[in-house]
XYZ file of C-alpha atoms in Angstrom:
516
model
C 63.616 -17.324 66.678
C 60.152 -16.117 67.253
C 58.988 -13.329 65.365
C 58.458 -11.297 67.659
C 61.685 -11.626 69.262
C 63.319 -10.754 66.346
C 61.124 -8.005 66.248
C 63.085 -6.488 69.701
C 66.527 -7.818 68.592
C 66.042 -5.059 66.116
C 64.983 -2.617 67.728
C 67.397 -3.123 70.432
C 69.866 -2.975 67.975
C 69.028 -0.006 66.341
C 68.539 2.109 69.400
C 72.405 1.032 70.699
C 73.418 2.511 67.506
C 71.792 5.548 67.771
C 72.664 5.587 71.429
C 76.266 4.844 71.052
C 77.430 8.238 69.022
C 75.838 10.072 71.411
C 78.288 9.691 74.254
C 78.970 13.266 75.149
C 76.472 14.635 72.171
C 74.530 16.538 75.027
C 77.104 19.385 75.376
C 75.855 22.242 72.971
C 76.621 25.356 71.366
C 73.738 27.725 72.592
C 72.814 30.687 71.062
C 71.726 32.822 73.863
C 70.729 35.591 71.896
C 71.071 37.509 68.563
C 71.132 40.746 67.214
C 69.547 41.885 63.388
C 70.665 44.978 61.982
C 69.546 45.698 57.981
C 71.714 46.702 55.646
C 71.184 49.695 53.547
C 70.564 49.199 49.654
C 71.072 52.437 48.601
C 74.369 53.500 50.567
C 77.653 51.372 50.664
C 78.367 50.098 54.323
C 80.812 48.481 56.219
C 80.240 46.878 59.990
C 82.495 46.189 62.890
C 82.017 44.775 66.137
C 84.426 45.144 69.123
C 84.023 43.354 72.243
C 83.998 45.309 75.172
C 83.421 42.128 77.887
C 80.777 42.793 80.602
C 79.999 46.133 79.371
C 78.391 44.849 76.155
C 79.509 45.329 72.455
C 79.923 48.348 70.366
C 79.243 47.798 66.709
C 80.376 50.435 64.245
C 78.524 51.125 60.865
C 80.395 53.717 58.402
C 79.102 54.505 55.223
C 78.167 57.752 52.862
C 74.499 57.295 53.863
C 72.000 59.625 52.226
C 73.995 62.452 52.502
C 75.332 63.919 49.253
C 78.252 65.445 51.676
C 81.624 63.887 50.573
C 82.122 63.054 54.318
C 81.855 59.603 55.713
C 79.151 59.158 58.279
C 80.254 56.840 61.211
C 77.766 55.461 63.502
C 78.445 53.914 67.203
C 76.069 51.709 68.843
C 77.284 50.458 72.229
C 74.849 47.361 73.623
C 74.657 45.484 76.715
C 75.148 41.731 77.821
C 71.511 41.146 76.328
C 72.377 42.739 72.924
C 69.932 45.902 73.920
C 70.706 49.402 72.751
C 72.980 51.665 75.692
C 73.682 54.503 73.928
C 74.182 55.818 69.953
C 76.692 58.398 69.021
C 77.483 59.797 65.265
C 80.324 61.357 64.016
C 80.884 62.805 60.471
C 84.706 62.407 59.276
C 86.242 64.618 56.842
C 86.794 63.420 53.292
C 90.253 64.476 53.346
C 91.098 62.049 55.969
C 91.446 58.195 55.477
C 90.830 55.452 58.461
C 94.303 53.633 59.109
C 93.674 51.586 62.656
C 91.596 51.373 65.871
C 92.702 50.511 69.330
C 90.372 49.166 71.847
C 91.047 50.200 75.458
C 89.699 49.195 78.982
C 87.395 52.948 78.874
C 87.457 53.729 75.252
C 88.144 53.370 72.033
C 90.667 55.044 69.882
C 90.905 55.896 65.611
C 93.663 56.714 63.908
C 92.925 58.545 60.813
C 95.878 60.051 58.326
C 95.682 62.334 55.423
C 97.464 60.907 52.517
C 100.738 62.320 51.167
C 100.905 65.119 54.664
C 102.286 64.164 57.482
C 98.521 65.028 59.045
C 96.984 62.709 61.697
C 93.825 62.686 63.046
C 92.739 60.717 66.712
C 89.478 59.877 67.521
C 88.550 58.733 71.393
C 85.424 56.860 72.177
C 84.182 57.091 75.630
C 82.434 53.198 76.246
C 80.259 55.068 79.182
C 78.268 57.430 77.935
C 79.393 57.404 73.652
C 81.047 61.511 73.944
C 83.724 61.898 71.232
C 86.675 64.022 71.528
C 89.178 64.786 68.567
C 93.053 65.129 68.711
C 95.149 66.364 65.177
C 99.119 65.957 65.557
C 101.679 65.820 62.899
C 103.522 62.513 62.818
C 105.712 61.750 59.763
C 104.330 61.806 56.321
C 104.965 58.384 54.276
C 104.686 56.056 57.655
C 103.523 52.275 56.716
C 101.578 52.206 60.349
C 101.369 48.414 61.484
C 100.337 49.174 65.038
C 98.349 51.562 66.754
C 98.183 51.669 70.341
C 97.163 54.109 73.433
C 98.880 54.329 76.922
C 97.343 56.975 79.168
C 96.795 59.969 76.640
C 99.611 59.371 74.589
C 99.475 57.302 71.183
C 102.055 54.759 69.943
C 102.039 54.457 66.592
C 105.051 52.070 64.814
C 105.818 50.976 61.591
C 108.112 51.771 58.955
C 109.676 54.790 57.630
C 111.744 54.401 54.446
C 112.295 50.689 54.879
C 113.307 51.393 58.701
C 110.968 50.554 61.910
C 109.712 53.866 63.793
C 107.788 54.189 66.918
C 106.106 57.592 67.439
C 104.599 58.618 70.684
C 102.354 61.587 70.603
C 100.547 63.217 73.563
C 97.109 64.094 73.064
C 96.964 67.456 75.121
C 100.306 69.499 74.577
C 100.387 67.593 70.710
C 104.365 67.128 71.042
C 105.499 63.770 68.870
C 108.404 61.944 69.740
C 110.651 59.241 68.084
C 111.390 56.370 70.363
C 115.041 56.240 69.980
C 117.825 53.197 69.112
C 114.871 51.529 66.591
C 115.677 53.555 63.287
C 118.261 50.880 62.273
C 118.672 48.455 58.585
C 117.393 45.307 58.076
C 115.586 45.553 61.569
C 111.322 44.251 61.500
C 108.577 45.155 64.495
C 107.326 42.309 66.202
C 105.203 43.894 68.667
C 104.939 47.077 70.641
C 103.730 45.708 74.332
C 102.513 48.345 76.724
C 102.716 47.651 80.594
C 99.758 50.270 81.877
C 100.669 49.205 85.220
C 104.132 49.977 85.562
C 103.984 52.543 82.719
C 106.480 50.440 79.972
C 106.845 50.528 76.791
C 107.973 47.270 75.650
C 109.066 47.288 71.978
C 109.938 43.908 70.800
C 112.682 43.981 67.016
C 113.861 40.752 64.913
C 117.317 41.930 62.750
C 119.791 40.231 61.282
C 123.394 41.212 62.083
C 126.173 40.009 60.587
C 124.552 36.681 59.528
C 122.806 36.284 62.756
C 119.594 36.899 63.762
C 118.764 39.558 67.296
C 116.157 39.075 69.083
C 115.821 42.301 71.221
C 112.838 44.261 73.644
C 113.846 47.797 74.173
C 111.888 49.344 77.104
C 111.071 53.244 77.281
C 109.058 54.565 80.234
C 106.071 56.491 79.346
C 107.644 59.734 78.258
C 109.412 57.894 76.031
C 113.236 57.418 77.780
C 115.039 54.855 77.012
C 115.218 52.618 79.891
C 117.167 48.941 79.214
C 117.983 46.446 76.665
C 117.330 42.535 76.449
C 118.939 40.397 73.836
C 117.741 36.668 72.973
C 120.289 34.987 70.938
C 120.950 31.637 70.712
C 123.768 29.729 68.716
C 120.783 27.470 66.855
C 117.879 28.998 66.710
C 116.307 32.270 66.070
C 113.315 33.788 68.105
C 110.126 34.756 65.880
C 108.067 36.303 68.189
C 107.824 36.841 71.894
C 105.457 37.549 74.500
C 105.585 39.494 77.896
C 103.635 38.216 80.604
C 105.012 40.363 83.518
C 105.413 38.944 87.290
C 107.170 42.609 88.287
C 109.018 45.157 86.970
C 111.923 43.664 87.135
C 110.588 39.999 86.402
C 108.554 38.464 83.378
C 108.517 35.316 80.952
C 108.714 35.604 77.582
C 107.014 33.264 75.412
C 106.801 33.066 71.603
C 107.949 30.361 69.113
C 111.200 30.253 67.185
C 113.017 28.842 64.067
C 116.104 26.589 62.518
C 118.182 29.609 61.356
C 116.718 33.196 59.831
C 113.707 32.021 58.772
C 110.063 32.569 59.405
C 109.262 28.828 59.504
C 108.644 27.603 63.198
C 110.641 25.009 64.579
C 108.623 25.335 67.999
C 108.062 27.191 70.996
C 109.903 28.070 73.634
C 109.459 29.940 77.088
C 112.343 31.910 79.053
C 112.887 33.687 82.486
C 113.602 37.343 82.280
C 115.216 39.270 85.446
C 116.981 41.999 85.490
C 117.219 42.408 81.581
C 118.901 39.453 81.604
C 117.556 35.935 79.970
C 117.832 32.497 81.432
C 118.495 29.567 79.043
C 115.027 29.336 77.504
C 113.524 26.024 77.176
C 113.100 24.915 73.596
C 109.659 22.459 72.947
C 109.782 21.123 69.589
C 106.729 20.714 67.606
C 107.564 17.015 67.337
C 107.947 17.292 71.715
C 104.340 18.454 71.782
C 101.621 15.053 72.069
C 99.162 15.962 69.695
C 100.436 18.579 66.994
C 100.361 16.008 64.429
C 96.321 15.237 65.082
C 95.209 17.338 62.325
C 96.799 14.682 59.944
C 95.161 11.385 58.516
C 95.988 8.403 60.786
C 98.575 6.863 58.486
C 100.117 10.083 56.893
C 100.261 10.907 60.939
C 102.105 7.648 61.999
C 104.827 8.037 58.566
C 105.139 11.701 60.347
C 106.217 9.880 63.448
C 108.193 7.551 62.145
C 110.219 9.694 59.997
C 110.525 12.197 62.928
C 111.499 8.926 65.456
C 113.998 7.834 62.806
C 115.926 11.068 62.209
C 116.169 11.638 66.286
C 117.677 8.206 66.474
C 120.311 8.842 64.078
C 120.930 12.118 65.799
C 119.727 14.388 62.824
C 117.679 16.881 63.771
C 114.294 17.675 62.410
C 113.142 20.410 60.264
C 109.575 21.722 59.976
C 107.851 24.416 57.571
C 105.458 25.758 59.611
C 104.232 29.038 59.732
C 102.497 30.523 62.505
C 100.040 33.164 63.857
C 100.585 33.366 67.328
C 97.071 34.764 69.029
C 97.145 37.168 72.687
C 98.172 35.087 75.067
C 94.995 33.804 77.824
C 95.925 34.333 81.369
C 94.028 32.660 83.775
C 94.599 32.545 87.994
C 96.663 28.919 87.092
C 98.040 29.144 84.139
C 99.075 31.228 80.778
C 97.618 29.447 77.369
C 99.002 30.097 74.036
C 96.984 29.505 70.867
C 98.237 29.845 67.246
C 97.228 28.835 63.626
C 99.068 26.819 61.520
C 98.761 28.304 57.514
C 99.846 28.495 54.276
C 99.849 31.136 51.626
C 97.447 30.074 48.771
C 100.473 31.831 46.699
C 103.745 32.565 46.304
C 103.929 35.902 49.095
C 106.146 37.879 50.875
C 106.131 37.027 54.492
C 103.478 39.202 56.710
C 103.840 41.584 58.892
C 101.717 40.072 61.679
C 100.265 43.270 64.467
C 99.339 42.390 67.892
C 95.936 41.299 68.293
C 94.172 44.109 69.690
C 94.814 46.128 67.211
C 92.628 46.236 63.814
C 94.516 47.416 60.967
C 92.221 49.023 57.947
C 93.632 47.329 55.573
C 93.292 46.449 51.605
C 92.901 42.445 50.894
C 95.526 40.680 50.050
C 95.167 39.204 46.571
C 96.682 35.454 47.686
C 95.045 34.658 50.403
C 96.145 31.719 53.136
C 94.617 28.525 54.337
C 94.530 27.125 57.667
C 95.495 23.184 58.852
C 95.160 23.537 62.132
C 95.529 25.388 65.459
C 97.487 24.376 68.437
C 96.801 25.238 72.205
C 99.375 24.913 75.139
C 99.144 25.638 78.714
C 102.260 26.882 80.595
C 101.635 27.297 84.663
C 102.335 30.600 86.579
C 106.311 29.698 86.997
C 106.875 29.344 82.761
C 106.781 25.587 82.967
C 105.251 23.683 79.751
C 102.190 21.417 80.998
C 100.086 20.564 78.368
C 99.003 20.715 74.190
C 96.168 19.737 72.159
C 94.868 20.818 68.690
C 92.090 21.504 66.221
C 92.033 20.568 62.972
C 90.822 23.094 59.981
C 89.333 21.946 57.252
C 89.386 23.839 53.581
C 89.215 26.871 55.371
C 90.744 29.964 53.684
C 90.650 33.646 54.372
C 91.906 36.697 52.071
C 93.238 38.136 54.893
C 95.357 36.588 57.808
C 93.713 36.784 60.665
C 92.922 34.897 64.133
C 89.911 32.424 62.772
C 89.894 29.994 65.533
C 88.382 31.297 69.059
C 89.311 29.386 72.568
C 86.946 29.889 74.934
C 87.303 28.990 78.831
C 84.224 26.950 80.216
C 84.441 25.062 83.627
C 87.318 23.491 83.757
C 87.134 23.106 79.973
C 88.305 24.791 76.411
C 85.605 25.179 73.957
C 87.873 25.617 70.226
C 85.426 26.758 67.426
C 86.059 28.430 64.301
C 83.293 29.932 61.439
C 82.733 28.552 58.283
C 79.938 29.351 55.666
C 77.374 29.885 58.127
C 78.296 27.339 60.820
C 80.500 27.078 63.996
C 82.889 23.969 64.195
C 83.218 23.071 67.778
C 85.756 21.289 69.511
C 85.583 20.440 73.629
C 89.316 20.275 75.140
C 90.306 19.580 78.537
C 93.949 20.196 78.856
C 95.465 17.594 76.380
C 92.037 15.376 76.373
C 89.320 15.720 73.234
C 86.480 15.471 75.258
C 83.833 16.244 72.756
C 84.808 15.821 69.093
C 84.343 18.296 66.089
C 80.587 19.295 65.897
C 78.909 21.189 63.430
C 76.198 23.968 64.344
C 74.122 26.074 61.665
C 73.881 30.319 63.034
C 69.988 30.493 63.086
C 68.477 33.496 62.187
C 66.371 35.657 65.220
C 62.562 34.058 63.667
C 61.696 30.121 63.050
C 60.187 31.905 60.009
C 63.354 32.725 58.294
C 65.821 30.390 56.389
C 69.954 31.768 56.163
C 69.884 32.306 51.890
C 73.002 33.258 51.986
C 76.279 33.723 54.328
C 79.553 35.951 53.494
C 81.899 36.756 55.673
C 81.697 35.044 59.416
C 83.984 35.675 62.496
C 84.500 34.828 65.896
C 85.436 36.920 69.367
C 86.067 36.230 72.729
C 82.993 38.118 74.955
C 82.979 37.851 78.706
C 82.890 34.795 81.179
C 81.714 31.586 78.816
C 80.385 33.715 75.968
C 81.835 34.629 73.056
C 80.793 36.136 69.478
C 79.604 35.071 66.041
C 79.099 38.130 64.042
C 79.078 38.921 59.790
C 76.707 39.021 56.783
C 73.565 36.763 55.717
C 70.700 36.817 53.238
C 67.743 35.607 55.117
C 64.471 35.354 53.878
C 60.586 33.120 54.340
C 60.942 31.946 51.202
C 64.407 30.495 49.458
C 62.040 31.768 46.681
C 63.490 35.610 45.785
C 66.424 37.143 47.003
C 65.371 37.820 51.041
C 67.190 40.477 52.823
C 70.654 41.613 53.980
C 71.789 41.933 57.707
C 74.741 41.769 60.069
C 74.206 39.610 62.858
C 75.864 39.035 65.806
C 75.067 36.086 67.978
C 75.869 35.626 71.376
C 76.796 32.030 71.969
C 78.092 29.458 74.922
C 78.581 26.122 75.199
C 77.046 24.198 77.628
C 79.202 21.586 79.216
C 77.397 19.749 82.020
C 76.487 16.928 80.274
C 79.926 16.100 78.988
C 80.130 12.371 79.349
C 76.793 11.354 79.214
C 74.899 9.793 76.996
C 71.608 11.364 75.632
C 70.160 11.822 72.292
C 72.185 14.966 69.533
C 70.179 17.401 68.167
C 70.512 18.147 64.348
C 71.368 21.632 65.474
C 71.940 24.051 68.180
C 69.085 25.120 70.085
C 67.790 28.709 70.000
């Protein structure tokens, strides 16, 4: 062959491998924009960000400052879609008082603060227009382990437990009456969620107990002034319901949908939907983890097929299958066509006691818990308007852990797409889903900082949040600097970030990272 020839073969060669990888490689993570904020050296702070969709973000700095005061300063910085400032507002909170929860509503924001060993509460509202505070005190019950805090109208829902028993207090804002929800104050009885219904005015609180060797499954609803209303009961000679969620369809009408067990355990079995009317359950449809196609993805090939082999097996000698799985079941996403449920798959890095796992709009204040868990994977199912089970895929997590449990993975809506990414040291692993088809595997992307001039030194803590529309947030702490020379500078960031899709399919040339 002439040399020359050879010459082309090669380069031919070369440029179909670089081409071939690159099927689909155009879709990126963008970073649309990013916000710097310094941390103080000489006062101890700690940052928040809550998403507040098209109205922007509010981040919340509290700290002791400069002051030499004993109170905590707390500083609120609402910004817009473009990560500009809206509004600042400051509010200085007694030293007797200790933060316990936040609640993030449609028009404000809400802070439950308690005074230890009194039964001495203290409510702060946020107004997301214009940043005006208002106060509320009440006496609750002294000694409450609060798990949730929620707000319906001006009343607050607080529940947790009270001398080893569940409570539910509602307390109005203006007249400062506090009421126990009654029928919850019962043994051997856990809160699994308190749902509010704003439109209809419900209070949904969902119990797991065991009775007599069996496990109850209940939702006891209370209408706004907190009357008892009506009772469901799940039971089911099997299996036992973990958690449930309401998605309603009228006040009479809703589907629950959560995931349940083999027996009184915490360890999922699977998932399972059911038609409520009337108070009254249909047969809910069970869906097996082994039922769903891709649950087992996050294994290696040939531990995946022994999986499916041993599971095959066991159904064909009519044994059924038992699986260890815990979950952490996320909001459910309700879109015009259909409901999708996301959860994480984990493990405690230790021997624990089983969490107590709060809906997840509420943020708990909360020490660390000394084990810690790691994550294997997350799984995402679609259900369609009427309850029926369409469609799964899932994301596999690798070696990532967290001290507390938490939602890590974030499922974004795009076209007619899922974008699944998750943070870890300083980069966002991507995944491109449609329905139960990887369309764009795992990707990596570094979180630049704001100037080409700066290099990330450092990254600590990193975490993800739906935004509005295709966006969604990175947000936590990094040492950036010039120079990887000397020890650079502290900030929180947030980044705003989207994925763009169009070019799914394609081929085209990757970038080594995500473009500014």
């Amino acid at each position: 062959m002439p040399r020359f020839l050879l010459s082309c073969f090669r380069v031919n060669i070369v440029w179909l491998l670089v081409l071939l990888p690159a099927i689909g490689a155009l879709a990126q993570l963008q970073q649309a924009d990013r916000l710097e904020i310094p941390t103080s050296s000489s006062a101890s702070e700690q940052f928040e960000i809550f998403s507040l969709g098209e109205q922007g973000i509010l981040s919340v700095i509290r700290g002791d400052g400069y002051s030499s005061s004993r109170n905590e300063q707390w500083q609120f910085v609402q910004y817009d879609t473009t990560l500009k400032v809206r509004w600042r507002a400051a509010y200085k909170l007694d030293f007797r008082y200790i933060p316990v929860m936040a609640y993030k509503g449609v028009d404000a924001g809400y802070w439950l603060f308690a005074e230890p060993d009194s039964d001495r509460f203290l409510f702060l509202q946020l107004n997301f227009n214009d940043g005006s505070i208002d106060t509320f005190k009440g006496n609750l019950l002294s000694g409450v382990d609060v798990q949730q805090f929620k707000v319906i109208g001006s009343k607050a829902l607080v529940s947790g437990y009270y001398r080893s028993r569940p409570v539910v207090i509602i307390h109005s804002f203006f007249d400062h009456t506090t009421r126990v929800l009654p029928g919850l104050f019962e043994k051997n009885t856990e809160l699994n969620n308190v749902d509010i219904n704003e439109v209809d005015g419900y209070i949904n609180v969902i119990t797991y107990a065991y009775r007599k060797k069996n496990c109850v499954f209940e939702i006891k609803t209370y209408n706004y002034d907190g009357k008892f209303l009506k009772r469901t009961t799940l039971s089911d000679s099997r299996y036992s319901f973990i958690s449930g969620q309401i998605v309603p369809l009228n006040p009479d009408d809703s589907y629950l949908i959560g995931n349940y067990s083999v027996g009184c355990t915490q360890y999922s079995q699977g998932l399972y939907v059911t038609h409520i009317e009337n108070d009254k359950p249909a047969e809910p449809q069970f869906i097996e983890f082994s039922d769903l196609q891709n649950f087992f993805n996050y294994m290696k090939p040939k531990r995946r097929q022994r999986m499916l082999d041993k599971i095959g097996k066991r159904k064909s000698l009519g044994k059924e299958n038992r699986f260890r799985y815990r979950l952490l079941v996320h909001e459910l996403i309700q879109t015009e066509n259909e409901i999708v449920l996301v959860a994480e798959v984990y493990y405690p890095n230790q021997r624990s006691t089983n969490p107590v796992i709060s809906g997840g709009i509420s943020r708990p204040y909360i020490s660390r818990s000394l084990e810690g868990y790691r994550y294997t994977h997350a799984i995402v199912c679609g259900f369609d308007r009427s309850g029926k089970f369409m469609w799964d895929n899932c994301i596999t997590i690798k070696d990532l852990t967290s001290f507390d449990l938490q939602e890590m993975v974030q499922v974004t809506p795009v076209d007619d797409y899922f974008v699944l990414a998750y943070p870890q040291e300083g980069e966002i692993h991507t995944e491109v889903i449609s329905r139960d088809k990887v369309v764009v595997e795992t990707e990596k992307f570094k979180i630049n900082p704001k100037s080409e001039k700066d290099k990330v030194l450092n990254n600590e803590d990193g975490y993800l949040s739906p935004w509005y529309g295709q966006y969604f947030l990175a947000y936590g702490m990094q040492r950036i600097g010039s120079s990887s020379i000397g020890q650079g500078r502290e900030i929180f960031y947030v980044n705003k970030l989207t994925y763009k899709t169009e070019d799914i399919g394609k081929v085209g040339l990757k970038s080594d990272s995500a473009p500014r």
